[in-house]
Structures are given as C-alpha cells and as structure tokens.
Amino acid sequence: MRYTPHMAMAKKRSYEQYCPMAHALDLVGDRWNLLVIRELMHGPKRYTDLVEHLPGIGTNILASRLRDLEAGGLVSKRVLPPPAASRVYELTEYGRELRGVLRELALWGARSLGPPTDEDELFPGWLANALDVMLAPFAPPGRFEFRIGEEVASIVDREAKEGPADEPDVVITGDPEGVYYMFVDSRLDLVSVEGDRALLEQLITVAPQPLPAAATA
Amino acid sequence: MRYTPHMAMAKKRSYEQYCPMAHALDLVGDRWNLLVIRELMHGPKRYTDLVEHLPGIGTNILASRLRDLEAGGLVSKRVLPPPAASRVYELTEYGRELRGVLRELALWGARSLGPPTDEDELFPGWLANALDVMLAPFAPPGRFEFRIGEEVASIVDREAKEGPADEPDVVITGDPEGVYYMFVDSRLDLVSVEGDRALLEQLITVAPQPLPAAATA
DNA sequence: CCGCATCCCCAAAGATACTG
DNA sequence: CAGTATCTTTGGGGATGCGG
C-alpha cells in the first residue's frame, strides 16, 4: 500500500494504563464507537446505511471510527461480489463478543430513560434496537408486532427485527409515549392491541423497571 | 445557591437518540467516566486519591466528570464528620449497578490485552483491579497473595483487594510479565510460588483466554 | 495539604462541500 | 455510493494559582 498524507495514521489516543478496562476503552471508548457497533450487531451494513442509522455522526467521523475499529480487529470491510457490487462493514468474531456488554449497558441505561421527548430523535431502527436489548431475550415465546409511529418492528421467538412479523400473535399499535407507559406502568389504555392480549401481558412483566424517581435529573 | 459564571453549566453533549444505549452513553460515555467509576467501585474515595489512581486525567477534567456523574445520579459527594474532615465521593445505588457492565467490558478487553509493555503505566492499584475483574469472581475459594513489582494484592474468598492477605494459602512473587504468562500460558517458571501450588493451578484455569493471534494490531 | 478554577495549547469532533 | 478535504468549534491535557 502506498503512503498518502491523509493516512498519516493519527496515533490513537490511549489511556496507557495496564488495565483490561482501560484497554477495552482504548478500543471502543471513543465517541460513536459503541453506537457503530450496535448497528453492526444486526448484521453487515453499508456506509450509507450506517450514516442513516446514526443521526448526527458526520461522515468523516464515521470513516475515522471504521478505520479505528478495523485496526482494532473489531470490524472488517468486505466487498460484495460484482452484481450490485458494494462495500459492507461487518463485525469480526471479537467484535460480536461485545454483545453482552452492549446488552448490559443498555439495560442499565433503560432504567433511567424516561418517555421519549421532542428533543430525542426517533431515528430509523430505534424501535427494533430497544426491543432487541430490553425485551427480546427475556420475552415469552411468541410473535409480537409493534407499529409505533413510523416504525414497525417485531419480536419473533425471542429475536427482535425491523419490519412486521409473519402471522403475529399480537399486534400493538400506538405512539412512543404510549408504548413507554405500557412497559413501565403496564398501562394498556394508551395503545391499541389486537390479538393475544394475555401474551402481551406476559411480555410486559419482563420489562426492566425504571429507577424509583429523581436520578434522571 | 448563588449563580457564579463558572457554574455556567456546560450543557452536556448528547446523542439525542431515543435509545437505551445512547442514553447510557450520555451518562457514562465521556472520556474517563468509566475509569472514575471503576475506582469508586472499590469504595468511597477522596479527590486526590482519584487523581492518584487515574494517571493523566488532569484535575479540571476530574472535577468536571464528578459533577456530571453527580448530576446524572451516579455519584454522591459526602463530607466526613469533623475529626479528619474530608470530602469523599461514592457511587449511588444506580452507579453501583454498573458493576456487571464493567466486568463484562474488562473481561472482553482482557482477551486482547497483551503482556505489559514499557508504554503502559503501572499505576497504584492496577494489580487489584485486574485480579478483581478477571479472576476473583471465578476463583476457587482460598487465600491468594500476589507480590508483583511494587504492588501487593490478594484474593480472599473470591474478593480482590489491595494489600497482603492474612494467612495466605499461596503467595506468588514475580514481575508483571511473569504473572501475565502464568495466566495465559499456565507457565509457572517465571514466578516464584510459595504454599499451595495445586490451588494456584486451579486458579489459572479460570483466567480468560486471549485471542488466537493478531487482532491486537 | 485538598479541592478545585483558570489559562493556554493542541487534538478531536462537527459541519459542509466536494470528488473518484 | 463511499468516502476525502477543509474549516470551525469544542473539549482534553498540562501547568499553575488560590481560597479554605
């Protein structure tokens, strides 16, 4: 590979501590890194798909982060075969092993995450992300479909994905606030439910409970 | 409380995504935050103790982070009673609930953490930190004492702490490289062992295994 | 001392425009 | 489509100062 100036390889900033956690943070601690990994956790994605799912990232930052993650052995770049050729990024085995970390972190964060506000951007995929981390792994077996605002996502046999479900057992329709209070207060009056209501009530019981009060500042 | 200019409350930067993980990162994602929490995980600490255990942090940054963490409900400031009065910082219940995240993250990081190099700073407490997260929870019951370079730390009944152990079953003496290869390659020829060698061999089997190769870049 | 605030400098993040 | 080039703004690192 030829040397070009812009490759000047910005010597990564490091904590320079001999500590497993400091080292982990050297790999994934920079801003946006874990969110990029969150997106790739769903499978390989193209550059522009990533941009779309990471509102506010700025294309240079994304390029830089992908370079860092590749250098760290967490992400690999692959070129799809000629017909409809395109580059995709995907997690390596080591990258995928962050799944447990992401889940625990998100579950912890969920406890102080209030209802959606106007400040929050409801980017494409937010619903599937939230379902995936907060509910899917603990869900009762069954087929759930959620239609919240613009988004449609589903949980099928403990797996969350974007889009509708085939032959869902229950379909929940509503807005983001409604679905929030459904899970944290078991209120079913703000959403509309079609299908197996009892199954939905089972699902509600596995949702993480928010902090008593305050703490959200 | 009176308003003074420097309180101008640096409006925290946020990802502004409605996502549990993005929210978690708004709380703990900034540089140094998780390392501060790692330190407080061992119990309340004074400002200067934190500075000492976080080489390179810069005093203004630490102050800023402690303010953020307090505002986020993760840390609280407490003033010890008059005799030897001093302020200490400690984790709230919500802050302590990050323990699982820290452990998983560190275990993940440990897999690509090579042997200590000259670049790495061996700050006070590094040994206890490493033992705590990588070995202690999975250790066989028993009393281990490690004397590695300047540091002394121990594992007693699955709990790591700084300093020697009372009546240790086994004492390991050596340097950082030696202890690294002891755990990753089960080599006992680079350290000296006094006491129950079999118990130590049991401990070695629970150490996380490093990645096959490369990846460390 | 301990617990910060201030100042200066530079590196990284953000925004936008542009190119192979 | 998949990024790079460039400019501006923000934040971190390091040193120092200062009140309690």
Tab-separated table of C-alpha atoms (C1' of nucleotides) in Angstrom:
chain	number	residue	atom	x	y	z
A	1	MET	CA	0.000	0.000	0.000
A	2	ARG	CA	1.267	3.435	-0.923
A	3	TYR	CA	1.669	6.147	1.607
A	4	THR	CA	-0.513	9.202	1.203
A	5	PRO	CA	-0.525	12.172	3.525
A	6	HIS	CA	-4.040	11.807	4.867
A	7	MET	CA	-3.201	8.299	6.006
A	8	ALA	CA	-0.706	9.843	8.383
A	9	MET	CA	-2.217	7.441	10.892
A	10	ALA	CA	-3.435	9.608	13.711
A	11	LYS	CA	-1.708	7.832	16.568
A	12	LYS	CA	-4.701	6.830	18.626
A	13	ARG	CA	-5.058	8.434	21.999
A	14	SER	CA	-4.705	5.870	24.736
A	15	TYR	CA	-5.105	5.772	28.490
A	16	GLU	CA	-1.779	3.999	28.693
A	17	GLN	CA	-2.717	2.059	31.743
A	18	TYR	CA	-2.133	-1.647	32.066
A	19	CYS	CA	-5.713	-2.451	32.912
A	20	PRO	CA	-8.182	-4.592	30.991
A	21	MET	CA	-10.862	-1.965	31.190
A	22	ALA	CA	-8.634	0.883	30.122
A	23	HIS	CA	-7.560	-1.275	27.213
A	24	ALA	CA	-11.148	-2.044	26.286
A	25	LEU	CA	-11.890	1.663	26.343
A	26	ASP	CA	-8.902	2.305	24.126
A	27	LEU	CA	-10.638	0.069	21.611
A	28	VAL	CA	-14.266	1.109	21.932
A	29	GLY	CA	-14.338	4.078	24.288
A	30	ASP	CA	-14.260	6.873	21.749
A	31	ARG	CA	-17.410	8.744	20.947
A	32	TRP	CA	-19.730	6.924	18.495
A	33	ASN	CA	-17.779	3.685	18.597
A	34	LEU	CA	-20.274	1.668	20.583
A	35	LEU	CA	-23.178	3.017	18.576
A	36	VAL	CA	-21.491	1.968	15.366
A	37	ILE	CA	-21.036	-1.469	16.859
A	38	ARG	CA	-24.663	-1.525	17.943
A	39	GLU	CA	-25.672	-1.009	14.336
A	40	LEU	CA	-23.330	-3.650	13.001
A	41	MET	CA	-24.620	-6.087	15.592
A	42	HIS	CA	-27.684	-6.551	13.393
A	43	GLY	CA	-25.532	-7.683	10.509
A	44	PRO	CA	-23.298	-6.228	7.800
A	45	LYS	CA	-24.131	-2.708	6.675
A	46	ARG	CA	-23.054	-0.294	4.005
A	47	TYR	CA	-21.505	3.048	4.758
A	48	THR	CA	-24.632	4.980	3.910
A	49	ASP	CA	-26.822	2.671	5.938
A	50	LEU	CA	-24.670	3.446	8.926
A	51	VAL	CA	-24.918	7.164	8.307
A	52	GLU	CA	-28.672	6.869	8.168
A	53	HIS	CA	-28.937	4.987	11.450
A	54	LEU	CA	-26.515	7.245	13.298
A	55	PRO	CA	-28.073	10.685	13.151
A	56	GLY	CA	-25.539	13.435	13.657
A	57	ILE	CA	-22.396	11.413	13.152
A	58	GLY	CA	-20.752	13.304	10.297
A	59	THR	CA	-19.225	11.335	7.524
A	60	ASN	CA	-15.599	11.984	8.382
A	61	ILE	CA	-16.076	10.753	11.931
A	62	LEU	CA	-17.726	7.579	10.754
A	63	ALA	CA	-14.919	6.917	8.311
A	64	SER	CA	-12.405	7.512	11.068
A	65	ARG	CA	-14.193	5.238	13.530
A	66	LEU	CA	-14.491	2.456	10.995
A	67	ARG	CA	-10.761	2.704	10.367
A	68	ASP	CA	-10.050	2.527	14.097
A	69	LEU	CA	-12.360	-0.405	14.620
A	70	GLU	CA	-10.845	-2.223	11.688
A	71	ALA	CA	-7.359	-1.588	13.017
A	72	GLY	CA	-8.502	-2.897	16.384
A	73	GLY	CA	-9.766	-6.123	14.868
A	74	LEU	CA	-13.422	-5.490	15.647
A	75	VAL	CA	-14.710	-4.759	12.177
A	76	SER	CA	-13.818	-5.986	8.735
A	77	LYS	CA	-14.566	-4.498	5.362
A	78	ARG	CA	-15.869	-6.753	2.673
A	79	VAL	CA	-16.700	-6.186	-0.966
A	80	LEU	CA	-19.759	-7.971	-2.196
A	81	PRO	CA	-19.426	-9.924	-5.449
A	82	PRO	CA	-19.814	-7.992	-8.734
A	83	PRO	CA	-23.554	-7.983	-9.394
A	84	ALA	CA	-24.662	-4.977	-7.350
A	85	ALA	CA	-21.149	-4.578	-6.010
A	86	SER	CA	-20.867	-2.652	-2.803
A	87	ARG	CA	-18.700	-2.489	0.249
A	88	VAL	CA	-20.094	-3.597	3.573
A	89	TYR	CA	-18.726	-3.470	7.098
A	90	GLU	CA	-19.251	-6.320	9.473
A	91	LEU	CA	-18.176	-7.290	12.941
A	92	THR	CA	-15.448	-9.813	13.457
A	93	GLU	CA	-15.903	-12.605	15.942
A	94	TYR	CA	-14.179	-10.484	18.564
A	95	GLY	CA	-16.469	-7.576	17.800
A	96	ARG	CA	-19.537	-9.739	18.124
A	97	GLU	CA	-18.400	-10.769	21.558
A	98	LEU	CA	-19.316	-7.304	22.746
A	99	ARG	CA	-22.961	-8.263	22.577
A	100	GLY	CA	-23.179	-8.980	26.284
A	101	VAL	CA	-21.572	-5.663	27.148
A	102	LEU	CA	-23.986	-3.774	24.932
A	103	ARG	CA	-26.948	-5.550	26.408
A	104	GLU	CA	-25.951	-4.897	29.991
A	105	LEU	CA	-25.148	-1.293	29.263
A	106	ALA	CA	-28.454	-0.710	27.521
A	107	LEU	CA	-30.424	-2.452	30.247
A	108	TRP	CA	-28.714	-0.244	32.780
A	109	GLY	CA	-29.423	2.847	30.726
A	110	ALA	CA	-33.039	1.870	30.201
A	111	ARG	CA	-33.664	2.264	33.902
A	112	SER	CA	-33.112	5.998	33.746
A	113	LEU	CA	-34.506	6.513	30.275
A	114	GLY	CA	-37.761	8.376	30.574
A	115	PRO	CA	-40.502	8.589	27.981
A	116	PRO	CA	-39.491	9.954	24.586
A	117	THR	CA	-39.359	13.729	24.341
A	118	ASP	CA	-39.286	16.087	21.420
A	119	GLU	CA	-35.543	16.502	21.902
A	120	ASP	CA	-34.941	12.860	21.118
A	121	GLU	CA	-34.574	11.872	17.563
A	122	LEU	CA	-36.564	8.811	16.608
A	123	PHE	CA	-34.164	7.571	14.004
A	124	PRO	CA	-34.924	4.592	11.766
A	125	GLY	CA	-34.463	1.395	13.711
A	126	TRP	CA	-34.854	2.810	17.217
A	127	LEU	CA	-37.786	0.568	17.984
A	128	ALA	CA	-36.071	-2.621	16.922
A	129	ASN	CA	-32.992	-1.606	18.884
A	130	ALA	CA	-34.964	-1.002	22.033
A	131	LEU	CA	-36.945	-4.222	21.721
A	132	ASP	CA	-33.814	-6.189	20.981
A	133	VAL	CA	-31.965	-5.176	24.056
A	134	MET	CA	-34.691	-4.666	26.611
A	135	LEU	CA	-37.251	-7.327	25.860
A	136	ALA	CA	-36.397	-9.867	23.218
A	137	PRO	CA	-34.031	-12.092	25.210
A	138	PHE	CA	-36.465	-12.353	28.100
A	139	ALA	CA	-39.662	-12.493	26.100
A	140	PRO	CA	-42.079	-15.415	26.224
A	141	PRO	CA	-42.053	-17.403	23.009
A	142	GLY	CA	-44.480	-15.919	20.512
A	143	ARG	CA	-44.817	-13.450	17.686
A	144	PHE	CA	-45.215	-9.776	18.556
A	145	GLU	CA	-45.613	-6.940	16.113
A	146	PHE	CA	-45.252	-3.289	17.068
A	147	ARG	CA	-46.434	-0.362	14.964
A	148	ILE	CA	-45.256	2.754	16.736
A	149	GLY	CA	-45.413	5.984	14.799
A	150	GLU	CA	-43.462	5.472	11.598
A	151	GLU	CA	-41.696	2.383	12.824
A	152	VAL	CA	-42.640	-1.247	12.549
A	153	ALA	CA	-40.679	-3.868	14.408
A	154	SER	CA	-41.319	-7.290	15.804
A	155	ILE	CA	-40.179	-9.944	18.210
A	156	VAL	CA	-40.397	-13.479	16.950
A	157	ASP	CA	-39.253	-16.266	19.211
A	158	ARG	CA	-37.067	-14.003	21.312
A	159	GLU	CA	-35.488	-12.277	18.332
A	160	ALA	CA	-36.137	-8.644	17.515
A	161	LYS	CA	-36.060	-7.334	13.987
A	162	GLU	CA	-37.192	-4.383	11.940
A	163	GLY	CA	-40.390	-4.779	9.987
A	164	PRO	CA	-43.614	-6.717	10.511
A	165	ALA	CA	-43.957	-10.294	11.719
A	166	ASP	CA	-45.487	-13.171	9.814
A	167	GLU	CA	-48.780	-14.169	11.358
A	168	PRO	CA	-48.256	-12.261	14.587
A	169	ASP	CA	-49.944	-13.475	17.754
A	170	VAL	CA	-50.460	-9.923	18.854
A	171	VAL	CA	-50.142	-6.518	17.212
A	172	ILE	CA	-49.589	-3.365	19.249
A	173	THR	CA	-50.272	0.000	17.638
A	174	GLY	CA	-49.594	3.356	19.236
A	175	ASP	CA	-47.166	6.185	19.704
A	176	PRO	CA	-43.802	6.238	21.514
A	177	GLU	CA	-45.202	7.599	24.771
A	178	GLY	CA	-47.925	5.005	24.775
A	179	VAL	CA	-45.539	2.123	24.354
A	180	TYR	CA	-43.294	3.539	27.061
A	181	TYR	CA	-46.063	3.655	29.641
A	182	MET	CA	-47.262	0.278	28.543
A	183	PHE	CA	-43.979	-1.231	29.579
A	184	VAL	CA	-43.141	0.783	32.659
A	185	ASP	CA	-46.622	1.137	34.129
A	186	SER	CA	-48.368	-1.802	32.490
A	187	ARG	CA	-50.897	0.627	31.050
A	188	LEU	CA	-52.686	-0.755	28.043
A	189	ASP	CA	-55.038	2.183	27.605
A	190	LEU	CA	-52.630	4.294	25.551
A	191	VAL	CA	-52.115	1.734	22.823
A	192	SER	CA	-54.389	-0.437	20.805
A	193	VAL	CA	-53.969	-4.186	20.968
A	194	GLU	CA	-55.118	-6.784	18.502
A	195	GLY	CA	-54.769	-10.485	19.135
A	196	ASP	CA	-53.484	-12.338	22.172
A	197	ARG	CA	-53.742	-9.799	24.957
A	198	ALA	CA	-52.634	-12.279	27.616
A	199	LEU	CA	-49.400	-12.925	25.752
A	200	LEU	CA	-48.700	-9.208	25.687
A	201	GLU	CA	-49.288	-9.035	29.425
A	202	GLN	CA	-46.704	-11.731	29.870
A	203	LEU	CA	-44.254	-9.714	27.836
A	204	ILE	CA	-44.841	-6.614	29.918
A	205	THR	CA	-43.709	-8.356	33.065
A	206	VAL	CA	-40.187	-8.847	31.736
A	207	ALA	CA	-39.525	-5.168	31.009
A	208	PRO	CA	-36.791	-3.538	33.075
A	209	GLN	CA	-38.172	-1.312	35.801
A	210	PRO	CA	-37.161	2.327	35.917
A	211	LEU	CA	-35.489	3.945	38.869
A	212	PRO	CA	-37.738	4.936	41.784
A	213	ALA	CA	-37.557	8.633	40.970
A	214	ALA	CA	-35.161	11.548	40.520
A	215	ALA	CA	-31.818	10.237	39.282
A	216	THR	CA	-32.795	11.246	35.779
A	217	ALA	CA	-32.095	14.831	36.868
B	1	MET	CA	-27.207	28.678	45.745
B	2	ARG	CA	-25.821	31.784	44.097
B	3	TYR	CA	-25.018	31.885	40.445
B	4	THR	CA	-21.380	32.324	39.525
B	5	PRO	CA	-20.019	32.366	35.999
B	6	HIS	CA	-18.017	29.184	36.163
B	7	MET	CA	-21.133	27.256	37.085
B	8	ALA	CA	-22.426	28.164	33.661
B	9	MET	CA	-23.379	24.505	33.429
B	10	ALA	CA	-21.696	23.266	30.325
B	11	LYS	CA	-24.752	21.893	28.562
B	12	LYS	CA	-23.782	18.276	28.229
B	13	ARG	CA	-23.377	16.977	24.748
B	14	SER	CA	-25.870	14.277	23.990
B	15	TYR	CA	-26.516	11.823	21.205
B	16	GLU	CA	-30.150	12.854	21.272
B	17	GLN	CA	-31.362	9.471	20.207
B	18	TYR	CA	-34.179	7.698	21.941
B	19	CYS	CA	-32.238	4.544	22.597
B	20	PRO	CA	-31.297	2.968	25.913
B	21	MET	CA	-27.702	2.570	24.880
B	22	ALA	CA	-27.336	6.085	23.565
B	23	HIS	CA	-28.796	7.286	26.832
B	24	ALA	CA	-26.394	5.164	28.845
B	25	LEU	CA	-23.537	6.626	26.841
B	26	ASP	CA	-24.835	10.109	27.524
B	27	LEU	CA	-24.349	9.288	31.186
B	28	VAL	CA	-21.074	7.374	31.179
B	29	GLY	CA	-19.722	7.563	27.653
B	30	ASP	CA	-17.432	10.544	28.022
B	31	ARG	CA	-13.741	10.020	28.334
B	32	TRP	CA	-12.568	8.984	31.838
B	33	ASN	CA	-16.073	8.441	33.148
B	34	LEU	CA	-15.948	4.670	33.333
B	35	LEU	CA	-12.474	4.721	34.808
B	36	VAL	CA	-13.627	7.069	37.547
B	37	ILE	CA	-16.462	4.669	38.236
B	38	ARG	CA	-14.048	1.759	38.271
B	39	GLU	CA	-12.123	3.474	41.033
B	40	LEU	CA	-15.202	4.303	43.050
B	41	MET	CA	-16.363	0.728	42.718
B	42	HIS	CA	-13.848	-0.195	45.432
B	43	GLY	CA	-15.468	2.239	47.850
B	44	PRO	CA	-15.589	5.968	48.589
B	45	LYS	CA	-12.513	7.960	47.629
B	46	ARG	CA	-11.216	11.471	48.055
B	47	TYR	CA	-10.464	13.745	45.162
B	48	THR	CA	-6.737	13.330	45.441
B	49	ASP	CA	-6.988	9.573	45.738
B	50	LEU	CA	-8.821	9.578	42.454
B	51	VAL	CA	-6.185	11.746	40.841
B	52	GLU	CA	-3.512	9.345	42.009
B	53	HIS	CA	-5.265	6.286	40.600
B	54	LEU	CA	-6.105	7.933	37.278
B	55	PRO	CA	-2.769	8.884	35.763
B	56	GLY	CA	-3.088	11.598	33.160
B	57	ILE	CA	-6.565	12.776	33.981
B	58	GLY	CA	-5.949	16.466	34.629
B	59	THR	CA	-7.602	17.950	37.635
B	60	ASN	CA	-10.172	20.076	35.824
B	61	ILE	CA	-11.437	17.080	33.865
B	62	LEU	CA	-11.870	15.033	37.011
B	63	ALA	CA	-13.831	17.838	38.655
B	64	SER	CA	-15.978	18.131	35.568
B	65	ARG	CA	-16.628	14.406	35.387
B	66	LEU	CA	-17.530	14.184	39.044
B	67	ARG	CA	-20.035	16.995	38.528
B	68	ASP	CA	-21.545	15.233	35.532
B	69	LEU	CA	-21.770	11.940	37.353
B	70	GLU	CA	-23.343	13.608	40.336
B	71	ALA	CA	-25.867	15.361	38.109
B	72	GLY	CA	-26.622	12.018	36.495
B	73	GLY	CA	-27.311	10.403	39.845
B	74	LEU	CA	-24.375	8.009	39.708
B	75	VAL	CA	-22.151	9.575	42.321
B	76	SER	CA	-22.766	11.468	45.518
B	77	LYS	CA	-20.477	13.718	47.477
B	78	ARG	CA	-20.279	13.261	51.203
B	79	VAL	CA	-18.420	15.155	53.911
B	80	LEU	CA	-16.916	13.021	56.607
B	81	PRO	CA	-17.533	14.072	60.217
B	82	PRO	CA	-15.220	16.754	61.707
B	83	PRO	CA	-12.275	14.779	63.068
B	84	ALA	CA	-10.129	14.460	59.942
B	85	ALA	CA	-12.849	16.097	57.907
B	86	SER	CA	-12.657	15.485	54.207
B	87	ARG	CA	-14.972	15.143	51.250
B	88	VAL	CA	-15.365	11.777	49.649
B	89	TYR	CA	-17.131	10.679	46.505
B	90	GLU	CA	-19.084	7.478	46.395
B	91	LEU	CA	-21.300	5.629	43.985
B	92	THR	CA	-25.033	5.705	44.394
B	93	GLU	CA	-27.016	2.510	44.149
B	94	TYR	CA	-27.599	3.219	40.469
B	95	GLY	CA	-23.905	3.770	39.949
B	96	ARG	CA	-23.034	0.520	41.646
B	97	GLU	CA	-25.341	-1.289	39.274
B	98	LEU	CA	-22.770	-0.704	36.565
B	99	ARG	CA	-20.619	-3.390	38.107
B	100	GLY	CA	-21.769	-6.035	35.666
B	101	VAL	CA	-21.104	-3.775	32.704
B	102	LEU	CA	-17.606	-3.005	33.922
B	103	ARG	CA	-16.858	-6.650	34.476
B	104	GLU	CA	-18.028	-7.738	31.069
B	105	LEU	CA	-16.222	-4.912	29.376
B	106	ALA	CA	-12.994	-5.674	31.188
B	107	LEU	CA	-13.243	-9.385	30.506
B	108	TRP	CA	-13.733	-8.603	26.863
B	109	GLY	CA	-10.788	-6.244	26.869
B	110	ALA	CA	-8.587	-8.725	28.677
B	111	ARG	CA	-8.734	-11.039	25.701
B	112	SER	CA	-6.780	-8.613	23.552
B	113	LEU	CA	-4.596	-7.242	26.305
B	114	GLY	CA	-1.085	-8.451	25.747
B	115	PRO	CA	1.704	-8.597	28.302
B	116	PRO	CA	2.616	-5.295	29.958
B	117	THR	CA	4.941	-3.093	27.953
B	118	ASP	CA	7.046	-0.124	28.863
B	119	GLU	CA	4.405	2.173	27.384
B	120	ASP	CA	1.855	1.089	29.939
B	121	GLU	CA	1.809	2.848	33.216
B	122	LEU	CA	1.594	0.527	36.187
B	123	PHE	CA	-0.374	2.861	38.383
B	124	PRO	CA	-1.141	2.081	42.019
B	125	GLY	CA	-3.940	-0.432	42.210
B	126	TRP	CA	-3.566	-1.944	38.761
B	127	LEU	CA	-2.972	-5.414	40.144
B	128	ALA	CA	-6.023	-5.415	42.389
B	129	ASN	CA	-8.120	-4.059	39.528
B	130	ALA	CA	-7.006	-6.775	37.187
B	131	LEU	CA	-7.474	-9.548	39.715
B	132	ASP	CA	-10.870	-8.198	40.691
B	133	VAL	CA	-12.321	-8.260	37.269
B	134	MET	CA	-10.579	-11.161	35.609
B	135	LEU	CA	-10.165	-13.744	38.312
B	136	ALA	CA	-11.791	-13.037	41.633
B	137	PRO	CA	-15.403	-13.881	40.788
B	138	PHE	CA	-14.438	-17.196	39.237
B	139	ALA	CA	-11.668	-18.127	41.639
B	140	PRO	CA	-11.720	-21.263	43.755
B	141	PRO	CA	-12.244	-20.476	47.428
B	142	GLY	CA	-8.945	-19.790	49.114
B	143	ARG	CA	-6.497	-17.075	50.004
B	144	PHE	CA	-4.097	-15.873	47.315
B	145	GLU	CA	-1.450	-13.217	47.708
B	146	PHE	CA	0.351	-11.602	44.782
B	147	ARG	CA	3.565	-9.608	45.064
B	148	ILE	CA	4.222	-8.229	41.609
B	149	GLY	CA	6.797	-5.496	41.320
B	150	GLU	CA	5.801	-2.715	43.662
B	151	GLU	CA	2.268	-3.956	44.059
B	152	VAL	CA	0.750	-6.304	46.584
B	153	ALA	CA	-2.792	-7.525	46.163
B	154	SER	CA	-4.783	-10.549	47.152
B	155	ILE	CA	-7.854	-12.605	46.506
B	156	VAL	CA	-9.614	-13.895	49.582
B	157	ASP	CA	-12.745	-15.944	49.127
B	158	ARG	CA	-13.440	-14.579	45.667
B	159	GLU	CA	-12.845	-10.967	46.641
B	160	ALA	CA	-9.879	-8.984	45.373
B	161	LYS	CA	-8.287	-6.226	47.374
B	162	GLU	CA	-5.118	-4.209	47.569
B	163	GLY	CA	-2.545	-5.306	50.079
B	164	PRO	CA	-1.483	-8.660	51.519
B	165	ALA	CA	-3.746	-11.463	52.697
B	166	ASP	CA	-3.966	-12.859	56.203
B	167	GLU	CA	-2.517	-16.336	56.342
B	168	PRO	CA	-2.479	-16.818	52.575
B	169	ASP	CA	-2.706	-20.338	51.177
B	170	VAL	CA	-0.360	-19.420	48.400
B	171	VAL	CA	1.925	-16.463	47.676
B	172	ILE	CA	3.007	-15.617	44.140
B	173	THR	CA	6.008	-13.349	43.646
B	174	GLY	CA	7.234	-12.065	40.321
B	175	ASP	CA	7.093	-9.304	37.764
B	176	PRO	CA	4.207	-8.203	35.523
B	177	GLU	CA	5.333	-10.219	32.512
B	178	GLY	CA	5.731	-13.302	34.632
B	179	VAL	CA	2.262	-13.089	36.057
B	180	TYR	CA	0.845	-12.479	32.580
B	181	TYR	CA	2.368	-15.625	31.140
B	182	MET	CA	1.411	-17.542	34.216
B	183	PHE	CA	-2.236	-16.883	33.479
B	184	VAL	CA	-2.304	-17.050	29.701
B	185	ASP	CA	0.164	-19.875	29.176
B	186	SER	CA	-0.017	-21.586	32.558
B	187	ARG	CA	3.713	-21.062	32.893
B	188	LEU	CA	4.892	-21.193	36.465
B	189	ASP	CA	8.591	-20.878	35.669
B	190	LEU	CA	8.609	-17.085	35.522
B	191	VAL	CA	7.259	-16.550	39.009
B	192	SER	CA	8.059	-17.987	42.386
B	193	VAL	CA	5.363	-19.787	44.289
B	194	GLU	CA	5.165	-20.460	47.986
B	195	GLY	CA	2.426	-22.583	49.516
B	196	ASP	CA	-0.386	-24.487	47.887
B	197	ARG	CA	0.736	-24.897	44.306
B	198	ALA	CA	-2.264	-27.011	43.372
B	199	LEU	CA	-4.629	-24.264	44.443
B	200	LEU	CA	-2.803	-21.839	42.206
B	201	GLU	CA	-3.120	-24.246	39.320
B	202	GLN	CA	-6.844	-24.303	39.889
B	203	LEU	CA	-6.914	-20.531	39.751
B	204	ILE	CA	-5.037	-20.443	36.495
B	205	THR	CA	-7.704	-22.466	34.761
B	206	VAL	CA	-10.322	-19.745	35.225
B	207	ALA	CA	-8.339	-16.981	33.558
B	208	PRO	CA	-9.844	-15.582	30.348
B	209	GLN	CA	-8.062	-16.831	27.273
B	210	PRO	CA	-6.542	-14.329	24.863
B	211	LEU	CA	-7.469	-14.102	21.226
B	212	PRO	CA	-5.842	-16.639	18.877
B	213	ALA	CA	-3.466	-14.087	17.390
B	214	ALA	CA	-3.296	-10.774	15.538
B	215	ALA	CA	-6.270	-8.601	16.476
B	216	THR	CA	-4.070	-6.785	18.946
B	217	ALA	CA	-2.678	-4.936	15.929
C	1	DC	C1'	-2.397	19.875	52.039
C	2	DC	C1'	-7.085	19.382	49.470
C	3	DG	C1'	-10.246	20.666	46.057
C	4	DC	C1'	-10.861	22.626	42.711
C	5	DA	C1'	-10.862	27.080	38.833
C	6	DT	C1'	-8.234	29.367	35.147
C	7	DC	C1'	-5.333	29.693	31.261
C	8	DC	C1'	-3.055	28.100	27.191
C	9	DC	C1'	-2.421	24.846	23.516
C	10	DC	C1'	-3.423	21.353	20.691
C	11	DA	C1'	-6.118	17.369	19.134
C	12	DA	C1'	-10.561	15.616	18.138
C	13	DA	C1'	-15.437	16.408	16.896
C	14	DG	C1'	-18.913	18.747	13.908
C	15	DA	C1'	-20.496	20.771	9.681
C	16	DT	C1'	-20.296	21.230	4.965
C	17	DA	C1'	-18.510	20.956	0.423
C	18	DC	C1'	-16.530	18.214	-2.824
C	19	DT	C1'	-14.521	14.199	-5.654
C	20	DG	C1'	-13.304	9.377	-7.893
D	1	DC	C1'	-22.055	5.489	-3.288
D	2	DA	C1'	-18.293	5.918	-0.331
D	3	DG	C1'	-15.837	8.339	1.263
D	4	DT	C1'	-11.890	12.776	1.473
D	5	DA	C1'	-10.706	17.900	2.144
D	6	DT	C1'	-11.265	21.813	4.729
D	7	DC	C1'	-12.863	24.853	8.146
D	8	DT	C1'	-14.735	25.933	12.655
D	9	DT	C1'	-15.782	24.735	17.326
D	10	DT	C1'	-15.396	22.137	21.305
D	11	DG	C1'	-13.143	19.531	24.566
D	12	DG	C1'	-8.938	17.272	26.747
D	13	DG	C1'	-4.029	17.633	28.780
D	14	DG	C1'	-0.826	20.071	31.433
D	15	DA	C1'	0.684	23.705	34.353
D	16	DT	C1'	-0.326	26.901	37.688
D	17	DG	C1'	-2.857	29.623	41.009
D	18	DC	C1'	-5.684	30.227	45.018
D	19	DG	C1'	-9.108	30.024	48.690
D	20	DG	C1'	-10.353	27.075	52.713
